[in-house]
Amino acid sequence: MGGQYRITGDKYPRMRRPRRHGRLVVLAVASVAVLGGAGWGTLQLIDVFTGGDDPASTSKAKAACAVRATPAAAPRALPEPGTITVNVLNATTRGGLAQKTADELEKRGFKIGEVANAPEEYDKKVEGTGVLLGPASALDTSLPVLGAQLADAERRTDAARKGNEIDLVIGDAFRSLTRKADADRALAALAEPEPAPSPKKTC
């Protein structure tokens, strides 16, 4: 048999092309490099959005959250009804209204001072439910406590007024004191105000 290949003996030469091992190795290395790069990039993105495992970053984030926290409102120290003396004055044309109101306030623990008709300054001149009048020092103490018993009453202070007594001047729109259960709830809310709503969490 002629040509390039000559048969000698009882064995035949291999006709296949030699394997290209080098190309396979290059492809394998390239694939590993691409996968490694993609994995590293993914980890970097995770660190960016989560802050990573850096303790300093975590501490700063917690500190920022702590600054935004809303402090709880401190309870208010209000006087007890038994320490408040109330003068009940009737500015309406309905007789006996001052005494009836004074009796109810006494049942609720208040001290009762004068029970009489209102002075000319207020007589038949109070169109609302009533006016609560006291010294300037009573604005955030005695007046809110008495105001819980007559929620719609107007509150006034007189800087020239002496002592610590409070006047309740009954007006034309008065029908009765606030229900005791509602008044008690109002007093509880004054003593322990609800905390302000917390801001939305941003960290």
CSV table of C-alpha atoms in Angstrom, one decimal:
chain,number,residue,atom,x,y,z
A,1,MET,CA,0.0,0.0,0.0
A,2,GLY,CA,1.6,3.3,-1.1
A,3,GLY,CA,1.2,6.9,-0.1
A,4,GLN,CA,2.0,8.6,3.2
A,5,TYR,CA,1.1,5.6,5.3
A,6,ARG,CA,2.8,2.3,4.8
A,7,ILE,CA,1.6,-0.8,6.5
A,8,THR,CA,4.2,-2.9,8.0
A,9,GLY,CA,3.7,-5.9,10.2
A,10,ASP,CA,0.3,-6.7,11.7
A,11,LYS,CA,-0.4,-3.2,13.4
A,12,TYR,CA,-2.1,-0.2,11.8
A,13,PRO,CA,-1.3,3.4,12.5
A,14,ARG,CA,-3.8,5.7,14.3
A,15,MET,CA,-5.6,8.0,11.9
A,16,ARG,CA,-7.2,10.4,14.6
A,17,ARG,CA,-5.8,13.9,15.2
A,18,PRO,CA,-3.9,14.4,18.4
A,19,ARG,CA,-6.0,15.8,21.3
A,20,ARG,CA,-5.6,19.5,22.1
A,21,HIS,CA,-5.2,19.5,25.8
A,22,GLY,CA,-4.0,23.0,26.0
A,23,ARG,CA,-7.2,24.5,24.7
A,24,LEU,CA,-9.3,22.7,27.3
A,25,VAL,CA,-7.0,23.9,30.1
A,26,VAL,CA,-7.4,27.5,29.0
A,27,LEU,CA,-11.2,27.2,28.8
A,28,ALA,CA,-11.3,25.7,32.3
A,29,VAL,CA,-9.2,28.5,33.8
A,30,ALA,CA,-11.2,31.2,32.1
A,31,SER,CA,-14.5,29.7,33.4
A,32,VAL,CA,-13.1,29.6,37.0
A,33,ALA,CA,-12.0,33.2,36.7
A,34,VAL,CA,-15.4,34.4,35.4
A,35,LEU,CA,-17.3,32.5,38.2
A,36,GLY,CA,-14.9,33.9,40.8
A,37,GLY,CA,-15.3,37.4,39.6
A,38,ALA,CA,-19.1,37.1,39.6
A,39,GLY,CA,-19.0,35.8,43.2
A,40,TRP,CA,-16.7,38.5,44.4
A,41,GLY,CA,-19.0,41.2,42.8
A,42,THR,CA,-22.0,39.7,44.5
A,43,LEU,CA,-20.3,39.8,47.9
A,44,GLN,CA,-19.4,43.5,47.4
A,45,LEU,CA,-23.0,44.3,46.6
A,46,ILE,CA,-24.2,42.5,49.7
A,47,ASP,CA,-21.7,44.5,51.8
A,48,VAL,CA,-22.8,47.8,50.3
A,49,PHE,CA,-26.5,47.2,51.1
A,50,THR,CA,-26.1,45.5,54.5
A,51,GLY,CA,-23.1,47.4,55.8
A,52,GLY,CA,-20.9,44.3,55.9
A,53,ASP,CA,-19.7,42.8,59.1
A,54,ASP,CA,-17.8,45.9,60.1
A,55,PRO,CA,-18.4,46.4,63.9
A,56,ALA,CA,-17.8,50.2,63.5
A,57,SER,CA,-20.5,50.5,60.8
A,58,THR,CA,-22.9,48.5,63.0
A,59,SER,CA,-22.2,50.7,66.0
A,60,LYS,CA,-22.7,53.9,64.0
A,61,ALA,CA,-26.0,52.7,62.7
A,62,LYS,CA,-27.2,51.8,66.2
A,63,ALA,CA,-26.1,55.2,67.5
A,64,ALA,CA,-28.1,56.9,64.7
A,65,CYS,CA,-31.2,54.9,65.6
A,66,ALA,CA,-30.7,55.8,69.3
A,67,VAL,CA,-30.6,59.5,68.5
A,68,ARG,CA,-33.9,59.3,66.6
A,69,ALA,CA,-35.7,57.5,69.5
A,70,THR,CA,-38.5,59.5,71.1
A,71,PRO,CA,-38.1,59.8,74.9
A,72,ALA,CA,-41.0,58.8,77.0
A,73,ALA,CA,-43.1,61.6,78.5
A,74,ALA,CA,-42.4,62.2,82.2
A,75,PRO,CA,-45.4,61.9,84.5
A,76,ARG,CA,-46.8,65.3,85.7
A,77,ALA,CA,-47.1,66.1,89.4
A,78,LEU,CA,-50.6,67.5,89.8
A,79,PRO,CA,-52.3,68.5,93.1
A,80,GLU,CA,-54.9,66.2,94.6
A,81,PRO,CA,-58.5,67.4,94.6
A,82,GLY,CA,-58.4,67.5,98.4
A,83,THR,CA,-55.8,70.2,98.3
A,84,ILE,CA,-57.9,72.5,96.0
A,85,THR,CA,-60.5,74.9,97.4
A,86,VAL,CA,-63.2,75.8,94.9
A,87,ASN,CA,-65.6,78.7,95.2
A,88,VAL,CA,-68.8,77.9,93.3
A,89,LEU,CA,-70.5,81.0,91.9
A,90,ASN,CA,-73.8,81.0,90.0
A,91,ALA,CA,-74.0,83.5,87.1
A,92,THR,CA,-77.3,82.1,85.8
A,93,THR,CA,-80.9,82.8,86.7
A,94,ARG,CA,-81.5,79.3,87.9
A,95,GLY,CA,-81.7,79.1,91.7
A,96,GLY,CA,-79.8,76.5,93.7
A,97,LEU,CA,-77.4,75.6,90.9
A,98,ALA,CA,-74.3,76.7,92.8
A,99,GLN,CA,-75.1,74.6,95.9
A,100,LYS,CA,-76.0,71.5,93.8
A,101,THR,CA,-72.7,71.8,91.9
A,102,ALA,CA,-70.7,72.4,95.1
A,103,ASP,CA,-72.2,69.2,96.7
A,104,GLU,CA,-71.1,67.1,93.7
A,105,LEU,CA,-67.6,68.6,93.7
A,106,GLU,CA,-67.3,67.8,97.4
A,107,LYS,CA,-68.2,64.2,96.7
A,108,ARG,CA,-65.4,64.1,94.2
A,109,GLY,CA,-62.9,65.1,96.9
A,110,PHE,CA,-62.6,68.9,96.4
A,111,LYS,CA,-62.7,71.4,99.2
A,112,ILE,CA,-65.6,73.9,98.9
A,113,GLY,CA,-65.2,77.5,99.8
A,114,GLU,CA,-67.8,80.1,99.1
A,115,VAL,CA,-71.1,79.1,97.5
A,116,ALA,CA,-73.0,82.2,96.2
A,117,ASN,CA,-74.2,84.1,93.2
A,118,ALA,CA,-71.5,85.4,90.8
A,119,PRO,CA,-70.3,89.0,91.2
A,120,GLU,CA,-71.6,91.7,88.9
A,121,GLU,CA,-68.6,91.2,86.6
A,122,TYR,CA,-69.9,87.8,85.6
A,123,ASP,CA,-73.6,87.8,86.7
A,124,LYS,CA,-75.7,86.8,83.6
A,125,LYS,CA,-72.7,87.4,81.4
A,126,VAL,CA,-71.3,83.9,81.0
A,127,GLU,CA,-72.9,82.2,77.9
A,128,GLY,CA,-70.8,79.0,78.0
A,129,THR,CA,-70.8,76.2,80.5
A,130,GLY,CA,-68.6,78.2,82.9
A,131,VAL,CA,-65.4,80.0,83.7
A,132,LEU,CA,-62.6,78.7,85.9
A,133,LEU,CA,-60.6,81.6,87.4
A,134,GLY,CA,-57.5,81.3,89.6
A,135,PRO,CA,-54.0,82.9,90.2
A,136,ALA,CA,-51.3,82.6,87.6
A,137,SER,CA,-49.7,79.8,89.6
A,138,ALA,CA,-52.8,77.6,89.1
A,139,LEU,CA,-52.5,77.5,85.3
A,140,ASP,CA,-50.7,74.2,85.1
A,141,THR,CA,-51.7,72.8,88.5
A,142,SER,CA,-55.1,73.4,90.0
A,143,LEU,CA,-56.9,74.7,86.9
A,144,PRO,CA,-56.3,71.5,84.8
A,145,VAL,CA,-57.5,69.3,87.7
A,146,LEU,CA,-60.7,71.3,88.2
A,147,GLY,CA,-61.1,71.6,84.5
A,148,ALA,CA,-61.3,67.8,84.2
A,149,GLN,CA,-64.6,68.1,86.1
A,150,LEU,CA,-66.1,70.6,83.6
A,151,ALA,CA,-64.3,69.9,80.3
A,152,ASP,CA,-65.9,72.8,78.3
A,153,ALA,CA,-65.3,75.5,80.9
A,154,GLU,CA,-63.0,78.5,79.9
A,155,ARG,CA,-59.9,78.8,82.0
A,156,ARG,CA,-58.5,82.2,83.1
A,157,THR,CA,-55.8,83.4,85.4
A,158,ASP,CA,-55.4,86.7,87.2
A,159,ALA,CA,-51.8,87.8,87.9
A,160,ALA,CA,-53.1,90.1,90.7
A,161,ARG,CA,-55.0,87.4,92.4
A,162,LYS,CA,-53.7,86.2,95.8
A,163,GLY,CA,-54.0,82.8,97.5
A,164,ASN,CA,-54.7,79.5,95.8
A,165,GLU,CA,-58.5,79.3,95.7
A,166,ILE,CA,-60.2,78.6,92.3
A,167,ASP,CA,-63.5,80.1,91.3
A,168,LEU,CA,-66.0,78.1,89.3
A,169,VAL,CA,-68.4,80.5,87.7
A,170,ILE,CA,-71.4,78.6,86.3
A,171,GLY,CA,-72.6,79.8,82.9
A,172,ASP,CA,-75.9,79.6,81.0
A,173,ALA,CA,-74.9,76.5,79.0
A,174,PHE,CA,-74.1,74.5,82.1
A,175,ARG,CA,-76.2,71.3,82.6
A,176,SER,CA,-74.0,69.2,84.8
A,177,LEU,CA,-70.4,68.4,85.6
A,178,THR,CA,-68.5,66.0,83.4
A,179,ARG,CA,-69.3,62.4,84.3
A,180,LYS,CA,-67.0,61.2,87.1
A,181,ALA,CA,-65.7,58.2,85.1
A,182,ASP,CA,-64.7,60.6,82.2
A,183,ALA,CA,-63.2,63.1,84.6
A,184,ASP,CA,-61.1,60.4,86.2
A,185,ARG,CA,-59.8,59.3,82.8
A,186,ALA,CA,-59.0,62.9,82.0
A,187,LEU,CA,-57.0,63.3,85.2
A,188,ALA,CA,-55.1,60.1,84.6
A,189,ALA,CA,-54.2,61.3,81.1
A,190,LEU,CA,-53.0,64.6,82.6
A,191,ALA,CA,-50.8,62.8,85.2
A,192,GLU,CA,-49.3,60.3,82.7
A,193,PRO,CA,-49.4,61.7,79.2
A,194,GLU,CA,-49.0,59.3,76.3
A,195,PRO,CA,-45.6,59.2,74.6
A,196,ALA,CA,-45.3,60.9,71.3
A,197,PRO,CA,-45.5,58.7,68.3
A,198,SER,CA,-42.1,57.3,67.3
A,199,PRO,CA,-40.8,58.3,63.9
A,200,LYS,CA,-40.6,55.7,61.2
A,201,LYS,CA,-37.5,53.5,61.4
A,202,THR,CA,-34.9,54.5,58.8
A,203,CYS,CA,-32.0,52.3,59.9
